Coordinates of C-alpha atoms in Angstrom, one line a residue:
X1 CA 6.5 -79.1 -36.4
X2 CA 5.5 -77.8 -39.8
X3 CA 2.0 -77.5 -38.7
X4 CA 3.1 -75.2 -35.7
X5 CA 5.4 -73.3 -38.1
X6 CA 2.5 -72.6 -40.5
X7 CA 0.1 -71.6 -37.6
X8 CA 2.8 -69.1 -36.2
X9 CA 3.3 -67.7 -39.8
X10 CA -0.4 -67.2 -40.1
X11 CA -0.6 -65.6 -36.7
X12 CA 2.3 -63.4 -37.5
X13 CA 0.8 -62.5 -40.8
X14 CA -2.6 -61.6 -39.2
X15 CA -0.7 -59.5 -36.6
X16 CA 1.1 -57.7 -39.3
X17 CA -2.0 -57.0 -41.4
X18 CA -3.7 -55.7 -38.1
X19 CA -0.7 -53.5 -37.4
X20 CA -0.8 -52.0 -40.9
X21 CA -4.5 -51.3 -40.7
X22 CA -3.9 -49.6 -37.3
X23 CA -1.0 -47.6 -38.7
X24 CA -3.2 -46.6 -41.6
X25 CA -6.1 -45.5 -39.3
X26 CA -3.6 -43.6 -37.0
X27 CA -2.2 -41.9 -40.0
X28 CA -5.5 -40.6 -41.2
X29 CA -6.2 -39.1 -37.8
X30 CA -2.7 -37.6 -37.7
X31 CA -3.2 -36.1 -41.2
X32 CA -6.4 -34.4 -40.1
X33 CA -4.5 -33.0 -37.1
X34 CA -1.8 -31.8 -39.4
X35 CA -4.2 -30.2 -41.8
X36 CA -6.0 -28.4 -38.9
X37 CA -2.7 -27.2 -37.6
X38 CA -1.6 -26.0 -41.0
X39 CA -4.9 -24.1 -41.5
X40 CA -4.5 -22.4 -38.1
X41 CA -0.9 -21.3 -38.8
X42 CA -2.0 -20.1 -42.2
X43 CA -4.8 -18.1 -40.7
X44 CA -2.4 -16.7 -38.0
X45 CA 0.2 -15.8 -40.5
X46 CA -2.5 -14.1 -42.7
X47 CA -3.8 -12.0 -39.7
X48 CA -0.2 -11.0 -38.8
X49 CA 0.5 -9.8 -42.4
X50 CA -2.8 -7.9 -42.4
X51 CA -2.0 -6.3 -39.1
X52 CA 1.5 -5.4 -40.3
X53 CA 0.2 -4.0 -43.6
X54 CA -2.3 -1.8 -41.7
X55 CA 0.5 -0.6 -39.4
X56 CA 2.9 0.1 -42.3
X57 CA 0.2 2.0 -44.1
X58 CA -0.5 3.9 -41.0
X59 CA 3.1 5.0 -40.5
X60 CA 3.6 5.7 -44.2
X61 CA 0.5 8.0 -44.3
X62 CA 1.9 9.5 -41.1
X63 CA 0.4 12.7 -39.8
X64 CA -2.3 13.2 -37.3
X65 CA -5.5 15.0 -37.1
X66 CA -7.8 16.6 -34.5
X67 CA -11.4 15.5 -34.1
X68 CA -14.1 16.5 -31.8
X69 CA -16.6 14.1 -30.4
X70 CA -19.9 15.3 -28.8
X71 CA -22.6 13.4 -27.0
X72 CA -25.9 14.6 -25.8
X73 CA -28.9 13.0 -23.9
X74 CA -29.3 10.7 -21.0
X75 CA -26.5 8.2 -21.5
X76 CA -25.0 5.5 -19.2
X77 CA -21.5 5.3 -20.9
X78 CA -19.5 6.6 -23.7
X79 CA -16.8 4.6 -25.5
X80 CA -14.4 6.4 -27.9
X81 CA -11.2 6.0 -29.9
X82 CA -8.8 8.4 -28.4
X83 CA -5.8 7.4 -30.4
X84 CA -4.4 4.5 -28.3
X85 CA -3.4 1.3 -30.0
X86 CA -3.0 1.1 -33.8
X87 CA -5.4 1.5 -36.7
X88 CA -5.7 -2.4 -36.8
X89 CA -6.3 -2.8 -33.1
X90 CA -7.6 0.5 -31.5
X91 CA -8.0 0.7 -27.8
X92 CA -11.3 2.3 -26.8
X93 CA -11.6 4.4 -23.7
X94 CA -14.9 4.2 -21.7
X95 CA -16.3 7.1 -19.7
X96 CA -19.1 5.9 -17.3
X97 CA -22.0 8.1 -16.1
X98 CA -20.8 11.2 -18.0
X99 CA -22.4 14.6 -17.6
X100 CA -24.0 15.6 -20.9
X101 CA -23.7 17.5 -23.1
X102 CA -20.2 15.9 -23.2
X103 CA -17.6 17.2 -25.7
X104 CA -14.0 16.1 -26.2
X105 CA -11.3 17.1 -28.7
X106 CA -8.4 14.8 -29.4
X107 CA -5.8 13.9 -31.7
X108 CA -5.7 10.7 -33.7
X109 CA -2.8 9.3 -35.9
X110 CA -2.7 8.3 -39.6
X111 CA -5.6 6.0 -40.6
X112 CA -7.1 5.6 -37.2
X113 CA -10.9 5.8 -37.4
X114 CA -12.6 8.4 -35.2
X115 CA -15.3 6.5 -33.3
X116 CA -17.6 7.4 -30.5
X117 CA -20.7 5.6 -29.1
X118 CA -23.1 6.4 -26.4
X119 CA -25.4 4.0 -24.5
X120 CA -28.8 5.8 -24.2
X121 CA -30.6 5.3 -20.8
X122 CA -33.9 7.0 -21.4
X123 CA -35.4 9.1 -24.1
X124 CA -33.1 10.0 -26.9
X125 CA -29.2 10.4 -27.2
X126 CA -27.0 11.5 -30.0
X127 CA -23.3 11.4 -31.0
X128 CA -21.4 13.6 -33.5
X129 CA -17.8 13.6 -34.9
X130 CA -16.5 16.8 -36.5
X131 CA -13.2 17.5 -38.2
X132 CA -12.2 21.2 -39.1
X133 CA -15.9 22.2 -38.5
X134 CA -17.1 19.5 -41.0
X135 CA -19.4 16.8 -39.5
X136 CA -18.0 13.4 -40.4
X137 CA -20.9 11.4 -38.8
X138 CA -23.8 11.9 -36.4
X139 CA -26.3 9.5 -35.1
X140 CA -29.4 9.6 -32.9
X141 CA -30.8 6.7 -30.9
X142 CA -33.7 6.1 -28.6
X143 CA -33.5 4.1 -25.5
X144 CA -36.7 2.3 -26.6
X145 CA -35.1 1.2 -29.9
X146 CA -31.4 0.0 -30.0
X147 CA -30.3 2.3 -27.1
X148 CA -26.9 2.9 -28.9
X149 CA -25.7 5.9 -30.8
X150 CA -22.7 4.9 -32.7
X151 CA -20.6 7.4 -34.9
X152 CA -17.7 6.2 -37.0
X153 CA -15.9 7.8 -39.8
X154 CA -12.9 7.2 -42.1
X155 CA -9.7 9.0 -41.2
X156 CA -9.6 12.3 -43.1
X157 CA -5.8 12.1 -43.4
X158 CA -4.9 11.8 -47.1
X159 CA -8.2 12.9 -48.5

């Protein structure tokens, strides 16, 4: 009987050690999952704070300004910021197969960046942004090179 009791004790001890080892291994895997989740939550929180900060600055600066976009050449499409969305997440508008020369004057808010780009089909194309008669940015592109004329400027509000 003592021999059976010892064998049972050894078996139970071996099972207990195996259980502890499995628990430790599982905990290590869980720890990595927790670390990954914490990193993701921290990244999401940081992005949220950055977006709120930009929106707060945008509102604090307030005001609006008028810019004129111009595009010339043979272009397939024009993408531009027409003031939708926020400074942190602008929503761009696309005009497909526009007639050129193309010109649009619109109002942007706060620190939204004036941006216009043109996809050049053949030859050469260009974009230009003006504010109160002053050229903020202008670019030229050839279809044989990048095929993209991209103009972008800093908001003139507060300058």
